[in-house]
XYZ file of N, CA and C in Angstrom:
657
model
N -22.098 -15.472 15.305
C -21.560 -14.370 14.513
C -22.678 -13.647 13.767
N -22.704 -12.321 13.905
C -23.717 -11.539 13.210
C -23.451 -11.536 11.708
N -24.530 -11.590 10.954
C -24.385 -11.534 9.507
C -24.120 -10.095 9.069
N -23.412 -9.961 7.972
C -23.086 -8.634 7.447
C -24.281 -8.116 6.651
N -24.918 -7.027 7.109
C -26.078 -6.494 6.393
C -25.656 -5.712 5.151
N -26.308 -6.001 4.042
C -25.933 -5.376 2.767
C -27.163 -4.827 2.060
N -26.996 -3.641 1.475
C -28.024 -3.053 0.622
C -27.383 -2.748 -0.724
N -28.154 -2.861 -1.785
C -27.626 -2.647 -3.135
C -28.441 -1.580 -3.849
N -27.738 -0.597 -4.410
C -28.392 0.433 -5.227
C -27.758 0.374 -6.611
N -28.502 -0.151 -7.573
C -27.992 -0.356 -8.935
C -29.148 -0.216 -9.914
N -29.008 0.688 -10.884
C -30.128 0.928 -11.793
C -30.237 -0.105 -12.915
N -29.185 -0.899 -13.104
C -29.228 -1.948 -14.122
C -29.832 -3.209 -13.507
N -30.992 -3.624 -14.006
C -31.709 -4.753 -13.405
C -30.880 -6.026 -13.389
N -30.200 -6.318 -14.497
C -29.433 -7.554 -14.603
C -28.297 -7.590 -13.582
N -27.575 -6.481 -13.458
C -26.488 -6.410 -12.490
C -27.022 -6.480 -11.061
N -28.127 -5.792 -10.831
C -28.730 -5.777 -9.495
C -29.125 -7.196 -9.064
N -29.737 -7.933 -9.965
C -30.147 -9.302 -9.658
C -28.945 -10.221 -9.487
N -27.910 -9.975 -10.265
C -26.694 -10.786 -10.170
C -26.023 -10.611 -8.809
N -25.924 -9.360 -8.366
C -25.328 -9.070 -7.059
C -26.211 -9.632 -5.947
N -27.510 -9.501 -6.127
C -28.468 -10.033 -5.147
C -28.284 -11.539 -4.970
N -28.213 -12.267 -6.088
C -28.050 -13.720 -6.033
C -26.737 -14.103 -5.360
N -25.678 -13.362 -5.671
C -24.362 -13.651 -5.103
C -24.382 -13.509 -3.584
N -24.976 -12.436 -3.094
C -25.001 -12.174 -1.653
C -25.904 -13.159 -0.921
N -27.036 -13.485 -1.521
C -27.989 -14.394 -0.868
C -27.440 -15.813 -0.722
N -26.432 -16.145 -1.498
C -25.835 -17.479 -1.414
C -24.792 -17.588 -0.302
N -24.424 -16.438 0.286
C -23.388 -16.427 1.323
C -24.022 -16.440 2.715
N -23.641 -17.409 3.530
C -24.250 -17.563 4.857
C -23.863 -16.453 5.827
N -22.729 -15.776 5.579
C -22.279 -14.714 6.489
C -22.836 -13.339 6.117
N -23.627 -13.287 5.046
C -24.176 -12.015 4.576
C -25.704 -12.039 4.646
N -26.270 -10.872 4.873
C -27.728 -10.752 4.877
C -28.131 -9.600 3.961
N -28.831 -9.921 2.891
C -29.289 -8.891 1.966
C -30.531 -8.221 2.535
N -30.421 -6.940 2.835
C -31.546 -6.204 3.416
C -32.532 -5.744 2.357
N -31.982 -5.237 1.239
C -32.855 -4.710 0.190
C -32.037 -4.376 -1.048
N -32.716 -4.309 -2.180
C -32.098 -3.821 -3.414
C -32.954 -2.674 -3.940
N -32.292 -1.690 -4.492
C -32.999 -0.514 -5.000
C -32.492 -0.154 -6.393
N -33.396 0.401 -7.167
C -32.998 0.914 -8.480
C -32.435 2.318 -8.338
N -33.007 3.101 -7.419
C -32.564 4.481 -7.199
C -32.437 4.750 -5.698
N -31.561 5.679 -5.329
C -31.341 5.972 -3.907
C -32.582 6.572 -3.255
N -33.433 7.203 -4.054
C -34.639 7.814 -3.490
C -35.576 6.772 -2.873
N -35.371 5.507 -3.222
C -36.239 4.447 -2.717
C -35.877 4.015 -1.293
N -34.672 4.391 -0.837
C -34.242 4.009 0.510
C -35.099 4.737 1.535
N -35.623 3.999 2.490
C -36.535 4.575 3.472
C -35.796 5.323 4.580
N -36.160 6.580 4.861
C -35.561 7.330 5.972
C -35.810 6.612 7.299
N -34.839 6.680 8.188
C -34.987 6.057 9.494
C -34.726 4.568 9.501
N -34.308 4.031 8.351
C -34.071 2.595 8.248
C -32.993 2.120 9.205
N -31.934 2.930 9.356
C -30.788 2.505 10.171
C -31.171 2.233 11.621
N -32.193 2.922 12.111
C -32.593 2.731 13.499
C -33.133 1.341 13.782
N -33.585 0.664 12.733
C -34.154 -0.676 12.906
C -33.121 -1.774 12.690
N -31.873 -1.397 12.416
C -30.830 -2.376 12.120
C -29.940 -2.613 13.330
N -29.462 -3.848 13.467
C -28.580 -4.189 14.588
C -27.131 -3.815 14.309
N -26.798 -3.596 13.039
C -25.432 -3.214 12.665
C -25.481 -2.296 11.459
N -24.456 -1.458 11.325
C -24.403 -0.529 10.196
C -24.291 -1.313 8.893
N -25.181 -1.057 7.936
C -25.142 -1.819 6.691
C -24.055 -1.328 5.743
N -23.583 -2.250 4.925
C -22.700 -1.877 3.826
C -23.596 -1.648 2.620
N -23.497 -0.470 2.021
C -24.339 -0.147 0.870
C -23.489 -0.141 -0.391
N -23.813 -1.047 -1.311
C -23.146 -1.093 -2.609
C -23.872 -0.112 -3.510
N -23.172 0.943 -3.892
C -23.811 2.051 -4.605
C -23.182 2.266 -5.969
N -23.987 2.198 -7.002
C -23.512 2.446 -8.364
C -23.750 3.909 -8.709
N -22.691 4.590 -9.166
C -22.814 6.018 -9.465
C -22.686 6.350 -10.943
N -22.215 5.407 -11.759
C -21.967 5.738 -13.157
C -20.788 6.676 -13.246
N -20.889 7.692 -14.067
C -19.834 8.694 -14.151
C -19.967 9.652 -12.978
N -18.980 9.650 -12.108
C -19.052 10.497 -10.912
C -18.951 11.968 -11.289
N -19.866 12.757 -10.788
C -19.842 14.207 -10.973
C -20.490 14.809 -9.729
N -20.861 16.059 -9.806
C -21.497 16.692 -8.645
C -22.763 15.941 -8.231
N -23.479 15.419 -9.220
C -24.696 14.668 -8.921
C -24.357 13.388 -8.160
N -23.232 12.766 -8.535
C -22.804 11.553 -7.853
C -22.420 11.817 -6.417
N -21.721 12.922 -6.187
C -21.329 13.295 -4.828
C -22.559 13.582 -3.976
N -23.544 14.219 -4.576
C -24.785 14.496 -3.855
C -25.509 13.197 -3.503
N -25.385 12.205 -4.390
C -26.014 10.911 -4.129
C -25.408 10.266 -2.888
N -24.087 10.354 -2.761
C -23.408 9.801 -1.586
C -23.870 10.528 -0.327
N -23.941 11.846 -0.399
C -24.379 12.637 0.750
C -25.821 12.294 1.134
N -26.647 12.034 0.120
C -28.042 11.676 0.376
C -28.135 10.352 1.126
N -27.356 9.372 0.672
C -27.353 8.064 1.335
C -26.895 8.206 2.780
N -25.852 9.001 2.996
C -25.332 9.210 4.351
C -26.361 9.913 5.234
N -27.163 10.778 4.625
C -28.187 11.495 5.386
C -29.329 10.559 5.779
N -29.686 9.654 4.873
C -30.796 8.732 5.123
C -30.373 7.583 6.038
N -29.157 7.071 5.799
C -28.623 5.971 6.624
C -27.239 6.391 7.123
N -27.182 7.230 8.159
C -25.922 7.830 8.626
C -24.832 6.824 8.984
N -25.222 5.691 9.551
C -24.220 4.709 9.997
C -23.715 3.821 8.872
N -24.269 3.982 7.688
C -23.917 3.096 6.579
C -22.460 3.236 6.158
N -21.937 2.156 5.602
C -20.588 2.145 5.048
C -20.736 1.935 3.544
N -20.359 2.941 2.786
C -20.634 2.932 1.349
C -19.467 2.385 0.542
N -19.794 1.472 -0.363
C -18.826 0.961 -1.331
C -19.325 1.350 -2.715
N -18.507 2.087 -3.447
C -18.885 2.532 -4.782
C -18.574 1.450 -5.804
N -19.563 1.114 -6.614
C -19.357 0.187 -7.725
C -19.194 1.012 -8.995
N -18.117 0.781 -9.711
C -17.859 1.570 -10.907
C -16.994 0.771 -11.859
N -16.794 1.313 -13.049
C -15.910 0.672 -14.012
C -14.471 1.088 -13.772
N -14.205 2.394 -13.750
C -12.850 2.876 -13.513
C -12.909 4.331 -13.053
N -13.147 4.565 -11.767
C -13.237 5.942 -11.262
C -11.937 6.698 -11.434
N -12.045 8.004 -11.628
C -10.865 8.847 -11.801
C -10.271 9.211 -10.446
N -9.008 9.632 -10.485
C -8.303 10.007 -9.258
C -9.061 11.059 -8.469
N -9.474 12.137 -9.154
C -10.149 13.223 -8.446
C -11.495 12.776 -7.874
N -12.154 11.827 -8.577
C -13.422 11.296 -8.077
C -13.211 10.530 -6.780
N -12.155 9.716 -6.739
C -11.867 8.924 -5.550
C -11.624 9.828 -4.352
N -10.821 10.856 -4.549
C -10.501 11.779 -3.458
C -11.753 12.474 -2.933
N -12.611 12.919 -3.846
C -13.835 13.612 -3.439
C -14.799 12.659 -2.732
N -14.916 11.451 -3.252
C -15.837 10.480 -2.665
C -15.394 10.055 -1.267
N -14.087 9.868 -1.089
C -13.574 9.514 0.235
C -13.874 10.627 1.226
N -13.717 11.871 0.779
C -13.986 13.008 1.663
C -15.464 13.102 2.024
N -16.332 12.513 1.198
C -17.774 12.520 1.474
C -18.208 11.335 2.335
N -17.254 10.459 2.653
C -17.587 9.353 3.538
C -17.601 7.975 2.921
N -17.167 7.860 1.666
C -17.116 6.542 1.023
C -15.996 5.706 1.643
N -16.284 4.444 1.917
C -15.328 3.553 2.588
C -14.563 2.655 1.625
N -15.131 2.408 0.449
C -14.446 1.484 -0.454
C -14.917 1.608 -1.887
N -14.157 0.976 -2.770
C -14.467 0.976 -4.198
C -14.306 -0.445 -4.723
N -15.176 -0.826 -5.640
C -15.065 -2.137 -6.272
C -15.357 -1.964 -7.760
N -14.509 -2.538 -8.587
C -14.733 -2.457 -10.025
C -15.859 -3.411 -10.405
N -16.697 -2.986 -11.334
C -17.873 -3.779 -11.681
C -17.526 -5.129 -12.292
N -16.335 -5.229 -12.869
C -15.955 -6.498 -13.480
C -15.152 -7.379 -12.523
N -15.164 -7.037 -11.241
C -14.426 -7.824 -10.247
C -15.078 -9.192 -10.055
N -14.265 -10.162 -9.658
C -14.775 -11.507 -9.393
C -15.626 -11.495 -8.126
N -16.488 -12.490 -7.995
C -17.382 -12.576 -6.834
C -16.612 -12.555 -5.525
N -15.503 -13.283 -5.472
C -14.703 -13.347 -4.249
C -14.193 -11.969 -3.850
N -13.774 -11.175 -4.840
C -13.285 -9.825 -4.548
C -14.423 -8.936 -4.059
N -15.594 -9.096 -4.654
C -16.771 -8.344 -4.212
C -17.044 -8.611 -2.731
N -17.117 -9.877 -2.383
C -17.461 -10.270 -1.017
C -16.379 -9.877 -0.020
N -15.119 -10.013 -0.431
C -14.010 -9.625 0.445
C -14.033 -8.129 0.711
N -14.344 -7.348 -0.317
C -14.424 -5.894 -0.165
C -15.518 -5.520 0.829
N -16.683 -6.127 0.692
C -17.797 -5.843 1.604
C -17.412 -6.196 3.041
N -16.815 -7.356 3.227
C -16.429 -7.797 4.570
C -15.378 -6.877 5.177
N -14.391 -6.484 4.371
C -13.312 -5.621 4.855
C -13.845 -4.255 5.270
N -14.736 -3.693 4.458
C -15.333 -2.397 4.778
C -16.203 -2.515 6.026
N -16.953 -3.587 6.137
C -17.803 -3.804 7.313
C -16.969 -3.844 8.588
N -15.749 -4.368 8.480
C -14.860 -4.482 9.643
C -14.130 -3.185 9.958
N -14.374 -2.139 9.144
C -13.830 -0.832 9.480
C -12.643 -0.354 8.672
N -12.278 -1.071 7.617
C -11.150 -0.655 6.793
C -11.644 -0.036 5.491
N -10.786 0.791 4.893
C -11.092 1.355 3.583
C -10.453 0.471 2.517
N -11.111 0.373 1.369
C -10.637 -0.532 0.323
C -10.537 0.179 -1.022
N -9.363 0.041 -1.637
C -9.147 0.524 -2.994
C -8.603 -0.650 -3.787
N -9.266 -1.069 -4.879
C -8.824 -2.240 -5.634
C -7.376 -2.131 -6.103
N -6.687 -3.275 -6.168
C -5.284 -3.304 -6.552
C -5.041 -2.626 -7.889
N -5.923 -2.868 -8.853
C -5.728 -2.272 -10.180
C -5.771 -0.756 -10.125
N -6.548 -0.227 -9.184
C -6.611 1.225 -9.038
C -5.415 1.746 -8.268
N -4.984 1.025 -7.235
C -3.862 1.513 -6.437
C -2.603 1.578 -7.274
N -2.347 0.570 -8.078
C -1.151 0.577 -8.912
C -1.144 1.767 -9.855
N -2.304 2.124 -10.376
C -2.395 3.182 -11.366
C -2.402 4.569 -10.733
N -2.918 4.676 -9.505
C -3.161 5.995 -8.923
C -2.220 6.398 -7.799
N -1.379 5.497 -7.340
C -0.528 5.807 -6.191
C 0.186 7.145 -6.333
N 0.999 7.284 -7.375
C 1.825 8.483 -7.498
C 0.979 9.736 -7.655
N -0.135 9.633 -8.407
C -0.993 10.801 -8.625
C -1.648 11.252 -7.321
N -2.149 10.290 -6.545
C -2.824 10.631 -5.295
C -1.844 11.218 -4.298
N -0.648 10.649 -4.238
C 0.363 11.155 -3.315
C 0.737 12.589 -3.678
N 0.861 12.885 -4.964
C 1.184 14.241 -5.401
C 0.053 15.206 -5.054
N -1.174 14.708 -5.092
C -2.348 15.563 -4.858
C -2.453 15.998 -3.400
N -2.033 15.142 -2.482
C -2.174 15.432 -1.059
C -0.843 15.852 -0.469
N -0.611 17.148 -0.325
C 0.672 17.591 0.230
C 0.509 18.687 1.275
N -0.562 18.636 2.019
C -0.788 19.647 3.046
C 0.052 19.343 4.277
N 0.266 20.367 5.133
C 1.034 20.175 6.359
C 0.323 19.205 7.286
N -1.007 19.150 7.168
C -1.792 18.234 7.995
C -1.438 16.789 7.669
N -1.220 16.501 6.364
C -0.832 15.163 5.951
C 0.549 14.820 6.501
N 1.472 15.789 6.430
C 2.838 15.548 6.885
C 2.873 15.215 8.368
N 2.032 15.873 9.148
C 2.030 15.639 10.593
C 1.600 14.216 10.932
N 0.822 13.609 10.050
C 0.399 12.224 10.266
C 1.612 11.307 10.344
N 2.531 11.489 9.403
C 3.719 10.644 9.371
C 4.679 11.001 10.506
N 4.791 12.278 10.806
C 5.697 12.705 11.876
C 5.293 12.097 13.218
N 4.005 11.977 13.450
C 3.513 11.451 14.725
C 3.847 9.970 14.905
N 4.165 9.285 13.796
C 4.469 7.853 13.870
C 5.931 7.585 14.191
N 6.761 8.651 14.218
C 8.190 8.510 14.534
C 8.883 7.494 13.633
N 8.661 7.624 12.344
C 9.270 6.717 11.374
C 10.697 7.139 11.065
N 11.561 6.150 10.853
C 12.938 6.454 10.462
C 12.968 6.825 8.983
N 14.073 7.408 8.536
C 14.192 7.791 7.128
C 14.113 6.562 6.231
N 14.675 5.434 6.691
C 14.620 4.202 5.912
C 13.183 3.688 5.812
N 12.446 3.767 6.914
C 11.057 3.319 6.905
C 10.213 4.183 5.978
N 10.467 5.477 5.970
C 9.739 6.374 5.066
C 10.050 6.027 3.614
N 11.318 5.725 3.361
C 11.741 5.357 2.011
C 11.026 4.083 1.556
N 10.921 3.123 2.450
C 10.258 1.862 2.117
C 8.765 2.071 1.885
N 8.143 2.938 2.678
C 6.719 3.233 2.482
C 6.478 3.811 1.093
N 7.361 4.713 0.650
C 7.209 5.296 -0.689
C 7.302 4.217 -1.765
N 8.197 3.253 -1.570
C 8.363 2.186 -2.553
C 7.184 1.215 -2.524
N 6.648 0.968 -1.334
C 5.435 0.150 -1.226
C 4.296 0.843 -1.968
N 4.217 2.165 -1.814
C 3.177 2.949 -2.490
C 3.334 2.919 -4.001
N 4.567 2.690 -4.473
C 4.817 2.582 -5.911
C 4.474 1.200 -6.442
N 4.074 0.297 -5.539
C 3.661 -1.035 -5.957
C 4.740 -2.092 -5.945
N 5.916 -1.793 -5.364
C 7.016 -2.751 -5.351
C 6.809 -3.826 -4.281
N 7.252 -5.036 -4.579
C 7.219 -6.120 -3.605
C 8.419 -5.987 -2.673
N 8.435 -6.752 -1.586
C 9.578 -6.723 -0.670
C 10.872 -7.089 -1.390
N 10.804 -8.076 -2.274
C 11.985 -8.513 -3.014
C 12.501 -7.400 -3.918
N 11.581 -6.707 -4.593
C 11.970 -5.614 -5.490
C 12.559 -4.450 -4.704
N 11.988 -4.167 -3.534
C 12.519 -3.098 -2.681
C 13.921 -3.457 -2.209
N 14.113 -4.721 -1.829
C 15.429 -5.184 -1.373
C 16.480 -5.005 -2.460
N 16.113 -5.336 -3.685
C 17.046 -5.195 -4.806
C 17.373 -3.726 -5.065
N 16.371 -2.871 -4.992
C 16.586 -1.451 -5.267
C 17.439 -0.786 -4.194
N 17.263 -1.201 -2.939
C 18.002 -0.587 -1.830
C 19.269 -1.360 -1.468
N 19.510 -2.446 -2.206
C 20.688 -3.278 -1.956
C 20.698 -3.823 -0.527
N 19.541 -4.301 -0.100
C 19.386 -4.894 1.224
C 18.801 -6.296 1.070
N 18.828 -7.069 2.125
C 18.256 -8.416 2.057
C 16.734 -8.353 2.180
N 16.069 -9.357 1.635
C 14.610 -9.425 1.735
C 14.176 -9.516 3.196
N 14.990 -10.199 4.002
C 14.685 -10.328 5.427
C 14.682 -8.954 6.108
N 15.663 -8.110 5.735
C 15.745 -6.763 6.316
C 14.519 -5.939 5.946
N 14.107 -6.037 4.689
C 12.926 -5.292 4.239
C 11.683 -5.800 4.966
N 11.581 -7.108 5.107
C 10.434 -7.691 5.814
C 10.383 -7.197 7.253
N 11.551 -7.079 7.875
C 11.631 -6.584 9.251
C 11.192 -5.128 9.333
N 11.628 -4.316 8.352
C 11.226 -2.905 8.311
C 9.707 -2.786 8.145
N 9.145 -3.591 7.238
C 7.700 -3.551 7.000
C 6.947 -3.932 8.273
N 7.462 -4.916 8.988
C 6.847 -5.327 10.261
C 6.835 -4.161 11.251
N 7.957 -3.449 11.334
C 8.046 -2.305 12.251
C 7.109 -1.176 11.835
N 6.988 -0.970 10.520
C 6.093 0.073 10.002
C 4.647 -0.251 10.383
N 4.258 -1.503 10.186
C 2.902 -1.930 10.546
C 2.628 -1.682 12.024
N 3.622 -1.974 12.851
C 3.466 -1.800 14.297
C 3.333 -0.328 14.657
N 4.173 0.527 14.062
C 4.142 1.958 14.377
C 2.853 2.626 13.910
N 2.325 2.151 12.775
C 1.107 2.752 12.229
C -0.153 2.028 12.701
N 0.043 1.002 13.557
C -1.081 0.231 14.099
C -1.907 -0.389 12.975
N -1.201 -1.026 12.029
C -1.842 -1.689 10.900
C -1.597 -3.186 10.983
N -2.378 -3.949 10.199
C -2.236 -5.407 10.234
C -1.679 -5.975 8.935
N -1.943 -5.306 7.823
C -1.561 -5.860 6.526
C -0.684 -4.884 5.743
N 0.203 -5.446 4.939
C 1.109 -4.647 4.113
C 0.341 -3.712 3.179
N -0.771 -4.218 2.613
C -1.541 -3.405 1.680
C -2.125 -2.174 2.354
N -2.342 -2.235 3.666
C -2.865 -1.065 4.367
C -1.849 0.078 4.342
N -0.562 -0.264 4.337
C 0.476 0.768 4.219
C 0.291 1.499 2.902
N 0.072 0.718 1.850
C -0.103 1.303 0.523
C -1.347 2.173 0.455
N -2.427 1.712 1.103
C -3.675 2.482 1.061
C -3.525 3.822 1.766
N -2.873 3.804 2.922
C -2.668 5.056 3.648
C -1.724 5.962 2.880
N -0.675 5.371 2.316
C 0.279 6.163 1.539
C -0.389 6.793 0.327
N -1.451 6.135 -0.164
C -2.169 6.665 -1.316
C -2.944 7.928 -0.972
N -3.290 8.093 0.297
C -4.085 9.244 0.714
C -3.327 10.214 1.611
N -2.149 9.805 2.091
C -1.374 10.647 2.993
C 0.046 10.767 2.445
N 0.473 11.928 2.076
C 1.809 12.091 1.509
C 2.885 11.908 2.566
N 3.924 11.186 2.215
C 5.064 11.019 3.106
C 6.305 11.541 2.409
N 7.099 12.339 3.128
C 8.292 12.937 2.543
C 9.543 12.336 3.146
């Protein structure tokens, strides 16, 4: 099994060393380099790598400068998969960063296990939004994205009205049991609907429904 290549960009020395130590202790991960600033990343680095690296990138308060930083990293290491490390990014920041190519977000106070799981999940090709952020931002993000292009995404999946209703409730953070109580259905029925939704959307996990619903409005 190939090791997951990781690079860290963090201007705080203590945090940078802490993340470095955590990654170096994991046998499935390979720390390629740590940087204080993105300008230190060497152009053409990706060509020497056997797999696209996951880059843990600290942006501080996201603004136009932060977005440019993401674009710079993508320009220097095009195949990279970027995970933003932050305290609590805003809704509009998340939307802009995703549009610039960011694959995941991790809160700086997250436990080591969550850090490593996020890196692994992003490396495998999925996007990651921490649970604490999804619960807080679901409704806002869904309201923000209401273009016809978003609607066509759901239409192409041939979802039933009940399945669409359940997706909205999943996006609101409800468990299967809570959805069953609200819709006056059995938990088994809800579980069956969720299974069908996963199959139609070609997903593997329930949380992926929530992540997509967070970025794609369903009516």
